[in-house]
Amino acid sequence: MWWLIAAAALGIPLVITAMPEFGMLSAGAVAGAVTAGLGGGVILQVLVFAVVSCALIVVVRPIAARHRAQQPQLATGVDALKGKQAVVVERVDGSGGRIKLGGEIWSARTLDSDAAYEPGRQVDVVDIEGATAIVM
């Protein structure tokens, strides 16, 4: 029973802090409870708790860190527009202009303030700042 209380107690900081290590310790406590339920002694219960908790931290934590560090494979929203091609509708220079991007008219300005693009020209979207596309 004490192992299950410990598992629940370790689950609370997991939810509050979002630190996955508490979940791994909680799983170790559940393993200790299973060992106690099967009739294992206190020393064996503590040993199972320690081994399962450490194994989960050593194995799962690096995998979780890799997944957290990866960029999403599918870009959405503004990120999906970066790198797309657009057509200049109104002259675009360092102070502004208009482009057609993804079927919509966007305000735009050039990356290089000295550059200017005339209507009909294809440009590449480098970045989006607010509602303005930065093109080159």
Short mmCIF file of N, CA, C and O in Angstrom, two decimals, residues 24-115:
data_model
loop_
_atom_site.label_atom_id
_atom_site.label_comp_id
_atom_site.label_asym_id
_atom_site.label_seq_id
_atom_site.Cartn_x
_atom_site.Cartn_y
_atom_site.Cartn_z
N MET A 24 8.88 8.61 -13.99
CA MET A 24 9.72 7.41 -13.99
C MET A 24 9.91 6.87 -12.57
O MET A 24 9.90 5.65 -12.36
N LEU A 25 10.06 7.78 -11.61
CA LEU A 25 10.14 7.34 -10.22
C LEU A 25 8.81 6.76 -9.76
O LEU A 25 8.77 5.78 -9.00
N SER A 26 7.72 7.33 -10.24
CA SER A 26 6.39 6.81 -9.91
C SER A 26 6.21 5.40 -10.47
O SER A 26 5.67 4.51 -9.80
N ALA A 27 6.70 5.17 -11.68
CA ALA A 27 6.63 3.82 -12.26
C ALA A 27 7.48 2.84 -11.45
O ALA A 27 7.10 1.68 -11.27
N GLY A 28 8.62 3.31 -10.95
CA GLY A 28 9.44 2.47 -10.09
C GLY A 28 8.72 2.11 -8.80
O GLY A 28 8.82 0.98 -8.31
N ALA A 29 7.95 3.06 -8.26
CA ALA A 29 7.17 2.78 -7.05
C ALA A 29 6.08 1.76 -7.33
O ALA A 29 5.79 0.89 -6.50
N VAL A 30 5.46 1.84 -8.50
CA VAL A 30 4.46 0.83 -8.88
C VAL A 30 5.12 -0.54 -8.99
O VAL A 30 4.56 -1.56 -8.55
N ALA A 31 6.33 -0.59 -9.54
CA ALA A 31 7.06 -1.87 -9.62
C ALA A 31 7.37 -2.39 -8.22
O ALA A 31 7.29 -3.61 -7.97
N GLY A 32 7.69 -1.49 -7.30
CA GLY A 32 7.90 -1.91 -5.91
C GLY A 32 6.62 -2.45 -5.30
O GLY A 32 6.64 -3.43 -4.54
N ALA A 33 5.47 -1.85 -5.63
CA ALA A 33 4.18 -2.33 -5.13
C ALA A 33 3.86 -3.71 -5.68
O ALA A 33 3.36 -4.59 -4.96
N VAL A 34 4.19 -3.94 -6.96
CA VAL A 34 3.96 -5.26 -7.56
C VAL A 34 4.84 -6.29 -6.87
O VAL A 34 4.39 -7.41 -6.57
N THR A 35 6.09 -5.92 -6.59
CA THR A 35 6.99 -6.84 -5.88
C THR A 35 6.45 -7.17 -4.50
O THR A 35 6.49 -8.33 -4.06
N ALA A 36 5.92 -6.15 -3.80
CA ALA A 36 5.34 -6.39 -2.48
C ALA A 36 4.11 -7.29 -2.60
O ALA A 36 3.90 -8.18 -1.76
N GLY A 37 3.31 -7.08 -3.63
CA GLY A 37 2.11 -7.91 -3.83
C GLY A 37 2.45 -9.36 -4.13
O GLY A 37 1.67 -10.26 -3.82
N LEU A 38 3.61 -9.58 -4.74
CA LEU A 38 4.04 -10.96 -5.02
C LEU A 38 4.77 -11.59 -3.85
O LEU A 38 5.24 -12.73 -3.95
N GLY A 39 4.89 -10.84 -2.74
CA GLY A 39 5.49 -11.42 -1.53
C GLY A 39 6.96 -11.14 -1.37
O GLY A 39 7.62 -11.76 -0.53
N GLY A 40 7.53 -10.24 -2.13
CA GLY A 40 8.94 -9.90 -2.00
C GLY A 40 9.20 -9.14 -0.71
O GLY A 40 8.36 -8.38 -0.24
N GLY A 41 10.37 -9.30 -0.16
CA GLY A 41 10.75 -8.61 1.07
C GLY A 41 11.01 -7.13 0.83
O GLY A 41 11.07 -6.65 -0.31
N VAL A 42 11.19 -6.40 1.92
CA VAL A 42 11.39 -4.96 1.84
C VAL A 42 12.65 -4.62 1.04
O VAL A 42 12.65 -3.70 0.22
N ILE A 43 13.72 -5.35 1.26
CA ILE A 43 14.97 -5.09 0.55
C ILE A 43 14.78 -5.30 -0.95
O ILE A 43 15.23 -4.50 -1.77
N LEU A 44 14.09 -6.37 -1.33
CA LEU A 44 13.83 -6.64 -2.74
C LEU A 44 12.93 -5.55 -3.33
O LEU A 44 13.13 -5.12 -4.47
N GLN A 45 11.95 -5.09 -2.58
CA GLN A 45 11.06 -4.02 -3.06
C GLN A 45 11.84 -2.75 -3.36
O GLN A 45 11.66 -2.13 -4.41
N VAL A 46 12.70 -2.36 -2.42
CA VAL A 46 13.52 -1.16 -2.61
C VAL A 46 14.47 -1.35 -3.79
O VAL A 46 14.67 -0.44 -4.59
N LEU A 47 15.04 -2.53 -3.91
CA LEU A 47 15.94 -2.82 -5.03
C LEU A 47 15.21 -2.73 -6.36
O LEU A 47 15.72 -2.12 -7.32
N VAL A 48 14.01 -3.31 -6.44
CA VAL A 48 13.22 -3.24 -7.68
C VAL A 48 12.87 -1.79 -7.99
O VAL A 48 12.96 -1.34 -9.14
N PHE A 49 12.47 -1.03 -6.97
CA PHE A 49 12.16 0.39 -7.16
C PHE A 49 13.36 1.13 -7.76
O PHE A 49 13.24 1.87 -8.74
N ALA A 50 14.53 0.92 -7.16
CA ALA A 50 15.74 1.62 -7.61
C ALA A 50 16.13 1.22 -9.02
O ALA A 50 16.46 2.06 -9.86
N VAL A 51 16.10 -0.08 -9.32
CA VAL A 51 16.50 -0.57 -10.63
C VAL A 51 15.55 -0.07 -11.72
O VAL A 51 15.98 0.43 -12.76
N VAL A 52 14.24 -0.21 -11.49
CA VAL A 52 13.26 0.22 -12.49
C VAL A 52 13.34 1.73 -12.70
O VAL A 52 13.35 2.22 -13.84
N SER A 53 13.42 2.51 -11.63
CA SER A 53 13.50 3.97 -11.74
C SER A 53 14.75 4.39 -12.50
O SER A 53 14.69 5.21 -13.42
N CYS A 54 15.90 3.84 -12.12
CA CYS A 54 17.15 4.19 -12.80
C CYS A 54 17.15 3.77 -14.26
O CYS A 54 17.60 4.51 -15.13
N ALA A 55 16.64 2.57 -14.53
CA ALA A 55 16.58 2.09 -15.91
C ALA A 55 15.71 3.01 -16.77
O ALA A 55 16.07 3.34 -17.90
N LEU A 56 14.57 3.41 -16.24
CA LEU A 56 13.70 4.31 -17.00
C LEU A 56 14.37 5.66 -17.25
O LEU A 56 14.29 6.20 -18.35
N ILE A 57 15.04 6.18 -16.24
CA ILE A 57 15.71 7.47 -16.40
C ILE A 57 16.84 7.36 -17.42
O ILE A 57 17.00 8.22 -18.29
N VAL A 58 17.62 6.29 -17.35
CA VAL A 58 18.75 6.11 -18.26
C VAL A 58 18.29 5.86 -19.69
O VAL A 58 18.89 6.37 -20.64
N VAL A 59 17.21 5.12 -19.88
CA VAL A 59 16.78 4.75 -21.23
C VAL A 59 15.81 5.76 -21.82
O VAL A 59 15.97 6.21 -22.96
N VAL A 60 14.79 6.15 -21.08
CA VAL A 60 13.72 6.98 -21.63
C VAL A 60 14.11 8.44 -21.74
O VAL A 60 13.76 9.11 -22.70
N ARG A 61 14.84 8.96 -20.78
CA ARG A 61 15.16 10.39 -20.77
C ARG A 61 15.92 10.85 -22.01
O ARG A 61 15.56 11.87 -22.61
N PRO A 62 16.96 10.14 -22.48
CA PRO A 62 17.64 10.59 -23.71
C PRO A 62 16.73 10.53 -24.94
O PRO A 62 16.82 11.38 -25.81
N ILE A 63 15.86 9.53 -24.99
CA ILE A 63 14.93 9.43 -26.12
C ILE A 63 13.98 10.61 -26.11
O ILE A 63 13.72 11.24 -27.14
N ALA A 64 13.46 10.96 -24.94
CA ALA A 64 12.55 12.09 -24.82
C ALA A 64 13.26 13.40 -25.17
O ALA A 64 12.68 14.27 -25.82
N ALA A 65 14.50 13.54 -24.77
CA ALA A 65 15.26 14.76 -25.08
C ALA A 65 15.48 14.89 -26.59
O ALA A 65 15.39 15.99 -27.13
N ARG A 66 15.75 13.78 -27.27
CA ARG A 66 15.92 13.82 -28.73
C ARG A 66 14.63 14.25 -29.42
O ARG A 66 14.63 15.05 -30.34
N HIS A 67 13.50 13.70 -28.97
CA HIS A 67 12.22 14.04 -29.57
C HIS A 67 11.86 15.50 -29.32
O HIS A 67 11.28 16.16 -30.18
N ARG A 68 12.20 15.99 -28.15
CA ARG A 68 11.89 17.38 -27.82
C ARG A 68 12.73 18.33 -28.66
O ARG A 68 12.29 19.41 -29.02
N ALA A 69 13.96 17.94 -28.99
CA ALA A 69 14.87 18.81 -29.73
C ALA A 69 14.57 18.83 -31.23
O ALA A 69 14.98 19.76 -31.93
N GLN A 70 13.88 17.83 -31.75
CA GLN A 70 13.60 17.77 -33.18
C GLN A 70 12.58 18.83 -33.58
O GLN A 70 11.64 19.13 -32.86
N GLN A 71 12.79 19.38 -34.77
CA GLN A 71 11.83 20.32 -35.34
C GLN A 71 10.64 19.53 -35.87
O GLN A 71 10.78 18.40 -36.32
N PRO A 72 9.46 20.12 -35.85
CA PRO A 72 8.32 19.42 -36.42
C PRO A 72 8.53 19.19 -37.91
O PRO A 72 9.07 20.04 -38.61
N GLN A 73 8.14 18.02 -38.39
CA GLN A 73 8.35 17.68 -39.79
C GLN A 73 7.37 18.39 -40.70
O GLN A 73 7.64 18.60 -41.87
N LEU A 74 6.23 18.78 -40.18
CA LEU A 74 5.23 19.45 -40.98
C LEU A 74 5.13 20.89 -40.50
O LEU A 74 4.69 21.15 -39.39
N ALA A 75 5.57 21.82 -41.34
CA ALA A 75 5.49 23.23 -40.98
C ALA A 75 4.06 23.72 -41.18
O ALA A 75 3.41 23.38 -42.17
N THR A 76 3.58 24.50 -40.24
CA THR A 76 2.23 25.04 -40.34
C THR A 76 2.25 26.53 -40.10
O THR A 76 3.23 27.08 -39.60
N GLY A 77 1.17 27.19 -40.42
CA GLY A 77 1.04 28.62 -40.18
C GLY A 77 2.07 29.41 -40.96
O GLY A 77 2.37 29.14 -42.12
N VAL A 78 2.65 30.39 -40.29
CA VAL A 78 3.61 31.28 -40.92
C VAL A 78 4.86 30.53 -41.35
O VAL A 78 5.45 30.81 -42.39
N ASP A 79 5.27 29.53 -40.56
CA ASP A 79 6.47 28.76 -40.90
C ASP A 79 6.32 28.04 -42.24
O ASP A 79 7.30 27.82 -42.93
N ALA A 80 5.10 27.67 -42.61
CA ALA A 80 4.88 26.97 -43.88
C ALA A 80 5.07 27.91 -45.07
O ALA A 80 5.30 27.45 -46.19
N LEU A 81 4.99 29.20 -44.86
CA LEU A 81 5.13 30.16 -45.95
C LEU A 81 6.58 30.51 -46.25
O LEU A 81 6.90 30.94 -47.36
N LYS A 82 7.45 30.32 -45.28
CA LYS A 82 8.87 30.63 -45.49
C LYS A 82 9.44 29.68 -46.54
O LYS A 82 9.22 28.48 -46.50
N GLY A 83 10.15 30.26 -47.50
CA GLY A 83 10.75 29.48 -48.57
C GLY A 83 9.83 29.31 -49.78
O GLY A 83 10.25 28.79 -50.80
N LYS A 84 8.59 29.76 -49.69
CA LYS A 84 7.66 29.67 -50.83
C LYS A 84 7.96 30.76 -51.84
O LYS A 84 8.58 31.77 -51.52
N GLN A 85 7.47 30.57 -53.06
CA GLN A 85 7.59 31.59 -54.08
C GLN A 85 6.31 32.39 -54.15
O GLN A 85 5.23 31.86 -53.89
N ALA A 86 6.45 33.66 -54.49
CA ALA A 86 5.31 34.55 -54.60
C ALA A 86 5.48 35.39 -55.87
O ALA A 86 6.56 35.45 -56.44
N VAL A 87 4.40 36.03 -56.28
CA VAL A 87 4.42 36.89 -57.46
C VAL A 87 4.19 38.33 -57.00
O VAL A 87 3.26 38.60 -56.23
N VAL A 88 5.02 39.23 -57.47
CA VAL A 88 4.88 40.64 -57.12
C VAL A 88 3.65 41.20 -57.82
O VAL A 88 3.48 41.05 -59.03
N VAL A 89 2.76 41.83 -57.06
CA VAL A 89 1.54 42.44 -57.59
C VAL A 89 1.74 43.95 -57.74
O VAL A 89 1.37 44.53 -58.75
N GLU A 90 2.31 44.57 -56.72
CA GLU A 90 2.69 45.98 -56.75
C GLU A 90 4.17 46.05 -56.43
O GLU A 90 4.68 45.24 -55.65
N ARG A 91 4.87 47.01 -57.00
CA ARG A 91 6.32 47.14 -56.82
C ARG A 91 6.70 46.95 -55.35
O ARG A 91 6.12 47.56 -54.47
N VAL A 92 7.69 46.08 -55.14
CA VAL A 92 8.17 45.80 -53.79
C VAL A 92 9.59 46.34 -53.67
O VAL A 92 10.46 46.03 -54.48
N ASP A 93 9.81 47.15 -52.64
CA ASP A 93 11.15 47.66 -52.34
C ASP A 93 11.35 47.63 -50.83
O ASP A 93 10.58 46.99 -50.11
N GLY A 94 12.35 48.32 -50.35
CA GLY A 94 12.66 48.29 -48.93
C GLY A 94 11.59 48.91 -48.04
O GLY A 94 11.52 48.63 -46.85
N SER A 95 10.72 49.75 -48.63
CA SER A 95 9.69 50.38 -47.82
C SER A 95 8.33 49.70 -47.93
O SER A 95 7.44 49.97 -47.14
N GLY A 96 8.15 48.81 -48.88
CA GLY A 96 6.88 48.08 -48.96
C GLY A 96 6.50 47.67 -50.36
O GLY A 96 7.25 47.84 -51.32
N GLY A 97 5.31 47.12 -50.47
CA GLY A 97 4.77 46.64 -51.74
C GLY A 97 3.77 45.53 -51.46
O GLY A 97 3.42 45.28 -50.30
N ARG A 98 3.32 44.87 -52.53
CA ARG A 98 2.35 43.78 -52.39
C ARG A 98 2.77 42.59 -53.24
O ARG A 98 3.28 42.74 -54.34
N ILE A 99 2.52 41.39 -52.67
CA ILE A 99 2.79 40.15 -53.39
C ILE A 99 1.57 39.24 -53.27
O ILE A 99 0.72 39.44 -52.41
N LYS A 100 1.50 38.26 -54.18
CA LYS A 100 0.47 37.23 -54.08
C LYS A 100 1.18 35.96 -53.61
O LYS A 100 2.03 35.42 -54.30
N LEU A 101 0.79 35.53 -52.42
CA LEU A 101 1.44 34.38 -51.78
C LEU A 101 0.37 33.39 -51.34
O LEU A 101 -0.49 33.73 -50.54
N GLY A 102 0.41 32.20 -51.90
CA GLY A 102 -0.56 31.18 -51.53
C GLY A 102 -1.99 31.59 -51.84
O GLY A 102 -2.89 31.26 -51.08
N GLY A 103 -2.18 32.34 -52.92
CA GLY A 103 -3.52 32.76 -53.31
C GLY A 103 -4.04 33.98 -52.57
O GLY A 103 -5.16 34.41 -52.78
N GLU A 104 -3.23 34.57 -51.69
CA GLU A 104 -3.63 35.74 -50.92
C GLU A 104 -2.68 36.90 -51.20
O GLU A 104 -1.50 36.69 -51.47
N ILE A 105 -3.19 38.10 -51.08
CA ILE A 105 -2.36 39.29 -51.25
C ILE A 105 -1.76 39.65 -49.90
O ILE A 105 -2.46 39.77 -48.89
N TRP A 106 -0.43 39.78 -49.89
CA TRP A 106 0.32 40.11 -48.68
C TRP A 106 1.08 41.40 -48.88
O TRP A 106 1.55 41.69 -49.99
N SER A 107 1.23 42.17 -47.80
CA SER A 107 2.17 43.28 -47.86
C SER A 107 3.56 42.66 -47.79
O SER A 107 3.76 41.61 -47.17
N ALA A 108 4.51 43.33 -48.45
CA ALA A 108 5.86 42.77 -48.51
C ALA A 108 6.88 43.89 -48.55
O ALA A 108 6.56 45.02 -48.89
N ARG A 109 8.08 43.54 -48.20
CA ARG A 109 9.23 44.42 -48.38
C ARG A 109 10.44 43.53 -48.67
O ARG A 109 10.43 42.33 -48.40
N THR A 110 11.46 44.15 -49.26
CA THR A 110 12.64 43.38 -49.65
C THR A 110 13.57 43.17 -48.46
O THR A 110 13.61 43.97 -47.53
N LEU A 111 14.31 42.08 -48.52
CA LEU A 111 15.32 41.80 -47.51
C LEU A 111 16.43 42.84 -47.60
O LEU A 111 16.88 43.37 -46.59
N ASP A 112 16.86 43.12 -48.82
CA ASP A 112 17.88 44.14 -49.07
C ASP A 112 17.15 45.45 -49.36
O ASP A 112 16.39 45.55 -50.33
N SER A 113 17.37 46.46 -48.55
CA SER A 113 16.62 47.72 -48.70
C SER A 113 16.89 48.42 -50.03
O SER A 113 16.10 49.26 -50.46
N ASP A 114 17.99 48.09 -50.71
CA ASP A 114 18.30 48.71 -51.99
C ASP A 114 17.63 48.00 -53.17
O ASP A 114 17.58 48.55 -54.26
N ALA A 115 17.15 46.80 -52.98
CA ALA A 115 16.56 46.03 -54.08
C ALA A 115 15.11 46.46 -54.32
O ALA A 115 14.45 46.99 -53.43
#
